Short mmCIF file of C-alpha atoms in Angstrom, two decimals:
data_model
loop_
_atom_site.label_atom_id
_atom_site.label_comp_id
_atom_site.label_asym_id
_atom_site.label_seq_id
_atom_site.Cartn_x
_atom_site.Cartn_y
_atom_site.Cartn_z
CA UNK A 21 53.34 -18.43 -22.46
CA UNK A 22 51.21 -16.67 -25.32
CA UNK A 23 50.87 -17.71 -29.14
CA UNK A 24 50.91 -14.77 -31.63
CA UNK A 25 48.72 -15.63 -35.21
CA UNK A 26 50.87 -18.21 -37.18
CA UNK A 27 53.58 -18.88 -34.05
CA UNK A 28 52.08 -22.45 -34.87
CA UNK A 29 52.45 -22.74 -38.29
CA UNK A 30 55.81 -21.18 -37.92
CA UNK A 31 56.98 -23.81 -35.44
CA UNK A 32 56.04 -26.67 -37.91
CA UNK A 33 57.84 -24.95 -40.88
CA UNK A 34 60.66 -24.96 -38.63
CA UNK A 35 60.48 -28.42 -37.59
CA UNK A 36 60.15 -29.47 -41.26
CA UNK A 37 63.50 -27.97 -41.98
CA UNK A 38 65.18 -30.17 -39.32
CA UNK A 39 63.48 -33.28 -40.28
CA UNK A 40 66.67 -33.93 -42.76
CA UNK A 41 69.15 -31.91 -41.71
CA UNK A 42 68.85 -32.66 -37.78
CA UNK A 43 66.15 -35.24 -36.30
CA UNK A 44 66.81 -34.64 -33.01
CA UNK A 45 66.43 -30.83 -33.29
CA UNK A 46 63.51 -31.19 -35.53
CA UNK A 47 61.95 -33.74 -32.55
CA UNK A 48 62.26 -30.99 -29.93
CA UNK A 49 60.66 -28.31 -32.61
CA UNK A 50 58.09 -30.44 -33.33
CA UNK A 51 56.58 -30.90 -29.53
CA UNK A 52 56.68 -27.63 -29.27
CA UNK A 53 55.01 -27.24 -32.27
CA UNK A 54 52.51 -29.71 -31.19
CA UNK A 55 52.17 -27.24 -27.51
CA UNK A 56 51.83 -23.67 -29.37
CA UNK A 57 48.95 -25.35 -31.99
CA UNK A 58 47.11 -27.34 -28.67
CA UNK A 59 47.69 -24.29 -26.75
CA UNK A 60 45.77 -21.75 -29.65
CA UNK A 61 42.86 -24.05 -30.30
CA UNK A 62 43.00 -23.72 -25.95
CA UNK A 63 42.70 -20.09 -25.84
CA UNK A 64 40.44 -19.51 -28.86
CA UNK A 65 37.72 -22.11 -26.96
CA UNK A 66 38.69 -19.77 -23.91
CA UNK A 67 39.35 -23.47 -21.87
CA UNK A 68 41.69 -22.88 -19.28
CA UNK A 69 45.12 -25.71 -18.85
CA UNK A 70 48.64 -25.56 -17.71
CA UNK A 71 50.70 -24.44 -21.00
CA UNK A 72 52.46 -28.43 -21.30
CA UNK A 73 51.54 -30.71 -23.67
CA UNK A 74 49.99 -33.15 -21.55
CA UNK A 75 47.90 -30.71 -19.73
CA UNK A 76 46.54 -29.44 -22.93
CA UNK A 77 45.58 -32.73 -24.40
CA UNK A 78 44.18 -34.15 -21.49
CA UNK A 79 41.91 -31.26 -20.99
CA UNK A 80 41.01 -30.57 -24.72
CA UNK A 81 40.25 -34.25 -24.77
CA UNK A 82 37.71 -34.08 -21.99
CA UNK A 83 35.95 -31.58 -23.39
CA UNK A 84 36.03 -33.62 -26.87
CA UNK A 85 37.97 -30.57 -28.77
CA UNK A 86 40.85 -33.36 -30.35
CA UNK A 87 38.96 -36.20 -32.07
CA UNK A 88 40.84 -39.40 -31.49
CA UNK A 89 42.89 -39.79 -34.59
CA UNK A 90 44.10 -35.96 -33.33
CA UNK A 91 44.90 -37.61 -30.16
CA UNK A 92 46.89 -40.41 -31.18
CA UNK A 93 49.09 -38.22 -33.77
CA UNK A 94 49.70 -35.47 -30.98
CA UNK A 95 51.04 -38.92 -28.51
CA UNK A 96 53.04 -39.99 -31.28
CA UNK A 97 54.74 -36.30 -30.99
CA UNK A 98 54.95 -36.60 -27.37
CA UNK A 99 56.46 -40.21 -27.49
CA UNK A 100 59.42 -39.48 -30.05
CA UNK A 101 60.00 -35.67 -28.25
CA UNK A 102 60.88 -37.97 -25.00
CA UNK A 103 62.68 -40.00 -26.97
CA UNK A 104 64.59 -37.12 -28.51
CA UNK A 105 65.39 -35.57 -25.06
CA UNK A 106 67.18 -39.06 -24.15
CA UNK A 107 69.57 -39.02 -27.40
CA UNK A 108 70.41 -35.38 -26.76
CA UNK A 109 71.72 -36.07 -23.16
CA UNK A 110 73.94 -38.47 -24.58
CA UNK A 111 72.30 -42.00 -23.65
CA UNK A 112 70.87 -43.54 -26.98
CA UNK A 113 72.64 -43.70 -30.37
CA UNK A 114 71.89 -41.16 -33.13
CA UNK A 115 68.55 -40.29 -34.60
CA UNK A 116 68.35 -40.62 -38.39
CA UNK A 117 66.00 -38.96 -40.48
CA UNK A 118 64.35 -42.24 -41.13
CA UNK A 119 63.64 -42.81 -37.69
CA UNK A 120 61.88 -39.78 -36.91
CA UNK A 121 58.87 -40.00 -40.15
CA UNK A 122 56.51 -41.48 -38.24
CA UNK A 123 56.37 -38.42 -35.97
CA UNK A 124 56.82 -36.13 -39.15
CA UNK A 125 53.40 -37.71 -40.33
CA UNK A 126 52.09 -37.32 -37.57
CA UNK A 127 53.06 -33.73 -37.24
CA UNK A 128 51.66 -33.15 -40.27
CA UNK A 129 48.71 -34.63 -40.01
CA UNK A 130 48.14 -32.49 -36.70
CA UNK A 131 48.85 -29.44 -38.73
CA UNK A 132 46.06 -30.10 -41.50
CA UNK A 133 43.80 -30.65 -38.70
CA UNK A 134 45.12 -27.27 -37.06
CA UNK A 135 44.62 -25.43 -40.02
CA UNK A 136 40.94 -26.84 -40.49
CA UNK A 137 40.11 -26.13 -36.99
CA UNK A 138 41.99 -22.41 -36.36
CA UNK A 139 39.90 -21.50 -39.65
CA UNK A 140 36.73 -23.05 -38.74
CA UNK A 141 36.90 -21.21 -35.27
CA UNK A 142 38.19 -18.03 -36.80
CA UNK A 143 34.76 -17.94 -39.27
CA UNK A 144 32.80 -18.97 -36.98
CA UNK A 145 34.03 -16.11 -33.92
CA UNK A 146 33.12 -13.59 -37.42
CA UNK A 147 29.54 -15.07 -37.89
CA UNK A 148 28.83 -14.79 -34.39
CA UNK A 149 29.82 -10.79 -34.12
CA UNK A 150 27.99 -10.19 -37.14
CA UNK A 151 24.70 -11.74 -35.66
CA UNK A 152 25.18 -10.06 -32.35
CA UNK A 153 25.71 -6.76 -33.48
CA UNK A 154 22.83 -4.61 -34.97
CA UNK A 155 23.10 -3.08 -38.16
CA UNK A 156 24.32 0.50 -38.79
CA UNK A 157 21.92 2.82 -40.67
CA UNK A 158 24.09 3.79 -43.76
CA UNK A 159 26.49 0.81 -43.51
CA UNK A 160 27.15 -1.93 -46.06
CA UNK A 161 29.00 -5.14 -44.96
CA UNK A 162 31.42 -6.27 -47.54
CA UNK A 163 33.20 -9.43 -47.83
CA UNK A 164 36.99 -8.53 -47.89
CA UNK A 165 39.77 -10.78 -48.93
CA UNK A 166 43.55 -11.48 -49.33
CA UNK A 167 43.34 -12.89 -52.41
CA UNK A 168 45.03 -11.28 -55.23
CA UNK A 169 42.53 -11.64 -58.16
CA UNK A 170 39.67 -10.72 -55.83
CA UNK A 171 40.90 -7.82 -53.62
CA UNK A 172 42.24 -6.27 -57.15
CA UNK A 173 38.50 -5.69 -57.96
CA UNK A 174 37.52 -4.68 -54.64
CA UNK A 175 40.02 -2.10 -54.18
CA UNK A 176 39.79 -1.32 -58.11
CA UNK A 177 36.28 -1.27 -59.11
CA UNK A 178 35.33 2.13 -56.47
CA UNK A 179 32.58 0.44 -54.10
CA UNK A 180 33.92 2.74 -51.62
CA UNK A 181 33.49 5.72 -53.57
CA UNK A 182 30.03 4.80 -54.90
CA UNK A 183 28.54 4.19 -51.91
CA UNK A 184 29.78 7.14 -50.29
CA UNK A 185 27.69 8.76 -52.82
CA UNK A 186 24.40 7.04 -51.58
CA UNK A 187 25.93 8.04 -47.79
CA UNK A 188 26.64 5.09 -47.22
CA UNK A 189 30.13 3.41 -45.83
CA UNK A 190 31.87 -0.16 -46.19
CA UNK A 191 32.79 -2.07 -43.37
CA UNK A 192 35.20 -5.11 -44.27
CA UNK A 193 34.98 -8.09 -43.06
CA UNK A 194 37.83 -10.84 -43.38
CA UNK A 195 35.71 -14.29 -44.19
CA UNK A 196 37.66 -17.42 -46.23
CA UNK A 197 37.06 -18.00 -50.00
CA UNK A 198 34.00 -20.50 -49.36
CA UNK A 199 30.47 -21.08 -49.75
CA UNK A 200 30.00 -19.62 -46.91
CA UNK A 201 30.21 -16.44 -48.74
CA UNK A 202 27.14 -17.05 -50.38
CA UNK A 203 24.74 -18.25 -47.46
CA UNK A 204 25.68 -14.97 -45.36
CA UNK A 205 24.95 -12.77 -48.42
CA UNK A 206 21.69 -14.30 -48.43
CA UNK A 207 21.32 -14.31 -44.47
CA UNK A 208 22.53 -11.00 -45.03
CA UNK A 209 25.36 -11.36 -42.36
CA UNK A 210 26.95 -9.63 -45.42
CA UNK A 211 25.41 -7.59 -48.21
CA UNK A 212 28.13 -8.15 -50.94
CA UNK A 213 30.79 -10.40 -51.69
CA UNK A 214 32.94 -11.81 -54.89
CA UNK A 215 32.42 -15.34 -55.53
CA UNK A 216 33.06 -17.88 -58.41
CA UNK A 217 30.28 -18.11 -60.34
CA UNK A 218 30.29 -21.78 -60.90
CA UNK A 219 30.25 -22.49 -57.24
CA UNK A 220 26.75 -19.61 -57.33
CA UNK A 221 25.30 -20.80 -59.94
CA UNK A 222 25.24 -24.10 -57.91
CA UNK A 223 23.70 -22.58 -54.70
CA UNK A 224 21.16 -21.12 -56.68
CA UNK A 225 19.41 -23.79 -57.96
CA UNK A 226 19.72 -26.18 -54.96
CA UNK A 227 19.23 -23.26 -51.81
CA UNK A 228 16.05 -21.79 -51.61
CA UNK A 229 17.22 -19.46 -49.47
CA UNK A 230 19.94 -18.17 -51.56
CA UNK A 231 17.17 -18.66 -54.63
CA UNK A 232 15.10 -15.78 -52.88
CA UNK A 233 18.01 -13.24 -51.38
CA UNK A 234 21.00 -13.17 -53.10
CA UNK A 235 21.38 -10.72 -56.90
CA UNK A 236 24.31 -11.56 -59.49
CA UNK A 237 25.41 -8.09 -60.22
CA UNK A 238 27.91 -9.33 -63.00
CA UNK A 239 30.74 -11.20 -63.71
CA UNK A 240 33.93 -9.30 -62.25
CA UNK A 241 36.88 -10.86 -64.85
CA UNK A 242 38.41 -14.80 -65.10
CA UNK A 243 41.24 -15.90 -62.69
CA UNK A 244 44.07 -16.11 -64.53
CA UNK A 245 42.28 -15.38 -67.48
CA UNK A 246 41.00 -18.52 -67.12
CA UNK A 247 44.16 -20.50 -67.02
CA UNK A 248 44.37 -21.19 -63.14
CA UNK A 249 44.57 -24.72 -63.17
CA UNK A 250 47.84 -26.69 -62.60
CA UNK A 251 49.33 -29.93 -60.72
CA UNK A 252 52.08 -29.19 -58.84
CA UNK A 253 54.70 -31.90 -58.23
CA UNK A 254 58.12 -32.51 -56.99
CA UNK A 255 60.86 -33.22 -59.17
CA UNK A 256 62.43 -36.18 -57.00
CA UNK A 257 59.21 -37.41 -56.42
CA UNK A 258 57.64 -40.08 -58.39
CA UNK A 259 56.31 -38.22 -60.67
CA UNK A 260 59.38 -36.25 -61.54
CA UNK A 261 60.13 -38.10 -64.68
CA UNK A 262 56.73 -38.40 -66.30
CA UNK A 263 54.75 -36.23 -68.85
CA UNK A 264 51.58 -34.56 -68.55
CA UNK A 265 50.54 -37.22 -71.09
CA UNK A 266 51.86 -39.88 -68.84
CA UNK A 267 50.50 -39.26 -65.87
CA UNK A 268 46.52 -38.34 -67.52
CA UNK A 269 47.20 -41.85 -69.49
CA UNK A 270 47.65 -43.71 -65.87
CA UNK A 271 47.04 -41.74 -62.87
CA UNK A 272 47.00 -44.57 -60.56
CA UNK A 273 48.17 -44.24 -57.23
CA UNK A 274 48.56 -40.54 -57.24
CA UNK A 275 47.54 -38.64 -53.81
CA UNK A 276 46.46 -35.05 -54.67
CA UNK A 277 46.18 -32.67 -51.91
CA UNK A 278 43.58 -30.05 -52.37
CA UNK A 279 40.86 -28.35 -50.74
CA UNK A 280 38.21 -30.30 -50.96
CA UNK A 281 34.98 -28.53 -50.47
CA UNK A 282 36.38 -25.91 -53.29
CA UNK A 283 36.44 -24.09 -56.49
CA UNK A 284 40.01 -25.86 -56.74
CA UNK A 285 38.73 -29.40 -56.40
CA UNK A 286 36.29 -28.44 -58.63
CA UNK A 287 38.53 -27.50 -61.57
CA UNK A 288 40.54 -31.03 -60.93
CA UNK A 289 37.49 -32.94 -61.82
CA UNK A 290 36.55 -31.09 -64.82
CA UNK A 291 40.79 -31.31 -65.64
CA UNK A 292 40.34 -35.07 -65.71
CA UNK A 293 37.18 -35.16 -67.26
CA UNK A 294 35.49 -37.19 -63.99
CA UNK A 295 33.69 -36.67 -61.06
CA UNK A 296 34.94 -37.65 -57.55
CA UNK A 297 33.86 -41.21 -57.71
CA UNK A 298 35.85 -41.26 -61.03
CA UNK A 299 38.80 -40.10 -59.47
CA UNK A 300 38.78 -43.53 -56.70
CA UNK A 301 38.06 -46.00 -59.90
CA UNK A 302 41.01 -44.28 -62.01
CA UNK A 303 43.08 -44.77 -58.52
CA UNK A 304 43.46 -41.70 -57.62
CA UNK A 305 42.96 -40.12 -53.69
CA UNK A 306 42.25 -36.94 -52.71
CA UNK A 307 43.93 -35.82 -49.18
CA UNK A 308 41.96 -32.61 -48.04
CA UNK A 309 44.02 -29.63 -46.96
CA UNK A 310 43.39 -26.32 -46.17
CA UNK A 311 44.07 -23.12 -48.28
CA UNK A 312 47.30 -21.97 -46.24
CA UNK A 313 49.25 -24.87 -46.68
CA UNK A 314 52.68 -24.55 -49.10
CA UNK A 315 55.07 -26.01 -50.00
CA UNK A 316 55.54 -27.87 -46.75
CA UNK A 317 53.03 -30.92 -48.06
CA UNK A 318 56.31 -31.95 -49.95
CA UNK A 319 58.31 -32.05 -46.76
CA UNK A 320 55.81 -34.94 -45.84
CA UNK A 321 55.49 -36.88 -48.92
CA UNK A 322 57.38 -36.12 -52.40
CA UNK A 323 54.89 -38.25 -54.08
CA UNK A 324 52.14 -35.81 -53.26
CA UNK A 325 50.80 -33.83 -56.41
CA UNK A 326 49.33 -30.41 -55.18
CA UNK A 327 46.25 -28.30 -56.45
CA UNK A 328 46.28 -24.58 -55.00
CA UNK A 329 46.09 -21.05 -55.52
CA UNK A 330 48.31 -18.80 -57.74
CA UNK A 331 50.43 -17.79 -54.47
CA UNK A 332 51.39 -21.44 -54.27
CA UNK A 333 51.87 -21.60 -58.14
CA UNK A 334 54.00 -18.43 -57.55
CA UNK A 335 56.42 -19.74 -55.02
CA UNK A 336 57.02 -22.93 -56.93
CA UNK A 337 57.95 -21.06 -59.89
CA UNK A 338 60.85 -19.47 -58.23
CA UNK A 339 62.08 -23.14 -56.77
CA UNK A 340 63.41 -25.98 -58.95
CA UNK A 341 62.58 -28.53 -57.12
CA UNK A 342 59.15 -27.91 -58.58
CA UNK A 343 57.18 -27.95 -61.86
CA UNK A 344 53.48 -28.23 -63.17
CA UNK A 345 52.97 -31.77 -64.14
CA UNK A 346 50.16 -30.29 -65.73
CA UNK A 347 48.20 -27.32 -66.43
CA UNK A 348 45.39 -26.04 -68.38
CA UNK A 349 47.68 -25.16 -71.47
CA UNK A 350 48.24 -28.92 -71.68
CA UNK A 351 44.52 -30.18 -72.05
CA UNK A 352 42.14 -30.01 -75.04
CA UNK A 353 40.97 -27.29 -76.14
CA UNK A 354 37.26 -28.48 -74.62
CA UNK A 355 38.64 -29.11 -71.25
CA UNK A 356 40.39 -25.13 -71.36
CA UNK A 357 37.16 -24.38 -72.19
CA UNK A 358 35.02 -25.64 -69.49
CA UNK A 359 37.95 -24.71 -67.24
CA UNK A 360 38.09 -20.87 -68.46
CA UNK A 361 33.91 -20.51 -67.80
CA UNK A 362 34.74 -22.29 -64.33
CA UNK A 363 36.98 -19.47 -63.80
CA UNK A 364 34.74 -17.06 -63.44
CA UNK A 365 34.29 -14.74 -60.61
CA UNK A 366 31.24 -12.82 -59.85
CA UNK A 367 29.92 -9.83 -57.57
CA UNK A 368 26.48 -11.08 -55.68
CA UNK A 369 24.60 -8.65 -53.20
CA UNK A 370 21.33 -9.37 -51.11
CA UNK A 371 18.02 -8.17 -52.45
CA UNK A 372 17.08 -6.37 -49.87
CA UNK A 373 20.80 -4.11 -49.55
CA UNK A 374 19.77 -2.88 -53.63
CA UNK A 375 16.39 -2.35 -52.66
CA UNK A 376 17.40 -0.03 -49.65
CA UNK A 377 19.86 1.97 -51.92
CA UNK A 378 17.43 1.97 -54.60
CA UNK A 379 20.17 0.16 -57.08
CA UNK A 380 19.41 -2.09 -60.17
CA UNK A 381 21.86 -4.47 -60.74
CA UNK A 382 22.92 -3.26 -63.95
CA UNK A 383 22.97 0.71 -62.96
CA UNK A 384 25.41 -1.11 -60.24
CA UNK A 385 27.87 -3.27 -62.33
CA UNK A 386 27.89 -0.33 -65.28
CA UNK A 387 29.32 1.94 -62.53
CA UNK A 388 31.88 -0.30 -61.07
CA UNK A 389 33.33 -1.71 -63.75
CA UNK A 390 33.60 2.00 -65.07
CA UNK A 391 36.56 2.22 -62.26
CA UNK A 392 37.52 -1.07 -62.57
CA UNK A 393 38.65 -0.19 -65.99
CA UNK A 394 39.60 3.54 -65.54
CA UNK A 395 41.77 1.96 -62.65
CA UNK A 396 43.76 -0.82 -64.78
CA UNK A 397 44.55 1.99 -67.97
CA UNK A 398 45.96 4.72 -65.31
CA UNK A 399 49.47 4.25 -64.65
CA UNK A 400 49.33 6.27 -61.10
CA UNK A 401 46.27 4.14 -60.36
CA UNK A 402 47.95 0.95 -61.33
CA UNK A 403 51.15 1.24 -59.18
CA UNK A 404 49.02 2.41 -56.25
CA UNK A 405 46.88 -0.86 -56.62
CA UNK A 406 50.48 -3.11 -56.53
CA UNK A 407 51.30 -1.15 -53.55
CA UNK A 408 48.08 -2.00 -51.78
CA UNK A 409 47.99 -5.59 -52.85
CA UNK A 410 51.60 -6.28 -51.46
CA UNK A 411 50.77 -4.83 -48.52
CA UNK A 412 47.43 -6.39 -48.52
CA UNK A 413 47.34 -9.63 -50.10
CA UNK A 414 48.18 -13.06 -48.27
CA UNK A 415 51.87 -14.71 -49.85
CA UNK A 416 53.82 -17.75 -48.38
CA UNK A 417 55.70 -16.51 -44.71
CA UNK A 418 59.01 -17.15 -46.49
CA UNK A 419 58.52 -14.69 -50.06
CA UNK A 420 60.64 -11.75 -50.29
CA UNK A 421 59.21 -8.35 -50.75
CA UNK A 422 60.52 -8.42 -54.64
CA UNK A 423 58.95 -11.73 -55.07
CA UNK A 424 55.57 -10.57 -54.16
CA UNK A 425 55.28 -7.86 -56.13
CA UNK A 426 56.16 -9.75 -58.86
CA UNK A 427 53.32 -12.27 -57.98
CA UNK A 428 51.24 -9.64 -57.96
CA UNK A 429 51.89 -8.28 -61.29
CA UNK A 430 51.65 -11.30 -63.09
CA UNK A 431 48.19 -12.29 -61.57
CA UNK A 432 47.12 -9.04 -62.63
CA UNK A 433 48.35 -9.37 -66.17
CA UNK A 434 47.14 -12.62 -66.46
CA UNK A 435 44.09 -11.84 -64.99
CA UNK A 436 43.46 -8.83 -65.83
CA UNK A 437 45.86 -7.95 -68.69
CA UNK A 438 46.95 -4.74 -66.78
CA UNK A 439 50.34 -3.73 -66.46
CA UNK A 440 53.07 -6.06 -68.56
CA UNK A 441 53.88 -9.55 -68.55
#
């Protein structure tokens, strides 16, 4: 039995389909679910087990690779998948979709942790080459991504070009929009990368490291044009009837599911004019996800409000079941404020790359931003770009090919004002 990338994700999306339609279908999905995730975080540890469920936990257990509240969720699978396989053969009475939430929570909750761990691992397998491996005379390491605001300036502003001018060639590297970003630029695991410049600003006055290695070459444009910000809900949730005014008048009670440790979580506490200890005394809880998830945190709870990025925002738009309880365009003009300069992205590189190629910062940006521009006023150039970035770019498993290019044209526009609304 092998896993391809996403077979596990793609298992619990299918289970969460079933969980109204047909329990007892969605019980069976959802083991398996539960085998193809313990199964991946098996092979990408390289710990050797019998492809069942029971010989995965018990193994990944011993070697303390489920924490215990992982454990419990995954037995809660197991028990309500044998008690599935008993209704299907005909000897219990029928499963409603109210019997089967507690092993939908605990599906999900198994997922979340999935999606923290596979991404963790997946970083962390990326550090590890990049240590191990000398560096290449004549190469730079550049951080690459699938998001649509920032691998629009990498593929528009001409790095590529520009450095093949100085003889030297980009290697990409695939790393998640963190922190992390920052700390490798300045170990110089990698010599550039595009970062928000809040989140920078931050590192540089509290990491000495960072302090010492790592250049701002210039701000790179405003996601969204500064208007990024929303809170997604469900409309047969409970906060489908209330207003934006409403709900910032008495928040109390809401669960918001965002990733914590982010630019996103960020922007909610400047939003509510707080900071995270705020948030607990106005009532409010934060439940920490990771970037990938959709949609799907609605399948769990419809009372869930949602912060994420655009390709979320995207694929809500086209659904009615969903709307922006609120969003930048409804707060003060202060809050938009702070929430536009938060929205700031920036292009960093390590001292030491610039002082090899002999570049000053400002020689640098001047020359990229040159393209950048040339790139977003040349029709030919512009279509090639949407090409590239629906090709490229990371979109929800489920979006049509129409439906992401369309994405991608209105992040650019709002981002970048190329192209039309």
């Amino acid at each position: 039995m092998t896993v391809n990338e996403g077979e596990p994700l793609r298992l619990y999306r299918k289970a969460l389909r079933y969980a109204e339609s047909d329990p007892e279908v969605f019980l069976g999905t959802a083991r398996r679910a539960a085998e193809s995730i313990l199964l991946d975080i098996a092979m990408r540890e390289a710990v050797g087990s019998k492809p069942t469920l029971e010989s995965l936990l018990t193994v990944l257990t011993s070697k303390n690779l489920v924490p215990p509240k992982v454990v419990l969720a995954v037995r809660t699978i197991q028990n309500y998948g044998n008690y599935g396989s008993h209704a299907q053969d005909g000897s219990a009475e029928e499963i409603s979709a109210e019997d089967v939430r507690p092993c939908l929570n605990a599906l999900t909750q198994l997922a979340v942790w999935y999606g923290q761990t596979s991404r963790s691992l997946a970083e962390e397998a990326v550090r590890h080459e990049l240590s191990d491996h000398r560096r290449s005379t004549g190469t730079t390491r550049l951080a690459d991504s699938t998001l649509i605001v920032v691998k629009a300036v990498l593929l528009g502003c001409g790095l590529e070009k520009a450095l093949a001018r100085r003889n030297h060639r980009v290697v990409s590297l695939q790393l998640p929009w963190s922190d992390n970003l920052v700390r490798d630029v300045s170990a110089r695991l990698l010599d550039a990368a595009v970062y928000n410049e809040q989140r920078i600003l931050r590192l540089l006055e509290t990491d000495e490291a960072v302090q010492d290695q790592v250049v701002p070459i210039g701000r790179v444009g405003y996601s969204m044009g500064g208007r990024n910000f929303y809170l997604l809900a469900a409309r047969g949730g409970r906060w489908g009837g209330v207003t934006a005014q409403e709900f910032l008048a008495d928040p109390a009670g809401a669960q918001i599911a965002v990733p914590k440790h982010s630019d996103m979580f960020d922007n909610l506490l400047s939003a509510l004019s707080t900071d995270e200890a705020g948030l607990a005394d106005r009532g409010i809880s934060v439940l920490d996800v990771p970037h990938h998830l959709g949609l799907e945190l609605f399948h769990l709870n419809q009372d869930v409000l949602a912060v994420g990025g655009q390709n979320l925002r995207m694929h809500a738009r086209e659904d009615e079941a969903y709307f922006e309880l609120l969003n930048s365009d409804m707060l003060p003009a202060p809050t938009q404020a702070r929430l536009r300069s938060a929205a700031a992205n920036v292009l960093i590189a390590n001292r030491a790359w610039l002082e090899e190629l002999d570049l000053h910062p400002g020689e640098l940006r001047r020359e990229l931003m040159r393209s950048f521009h040339e790139c977003g006023s040349d029709d030919e150039m512009f279509e090639r770009l949407v090409r590239d970035l629906v090709a490229h770019a990371s979109f929800p498993t489920e979006t049509l090919s129409e439906s992401r290019e369309r994405l991608v044209r209105h992040v650019l526009f709002e981002s970048y004002r190329w192209g039309r609304p």
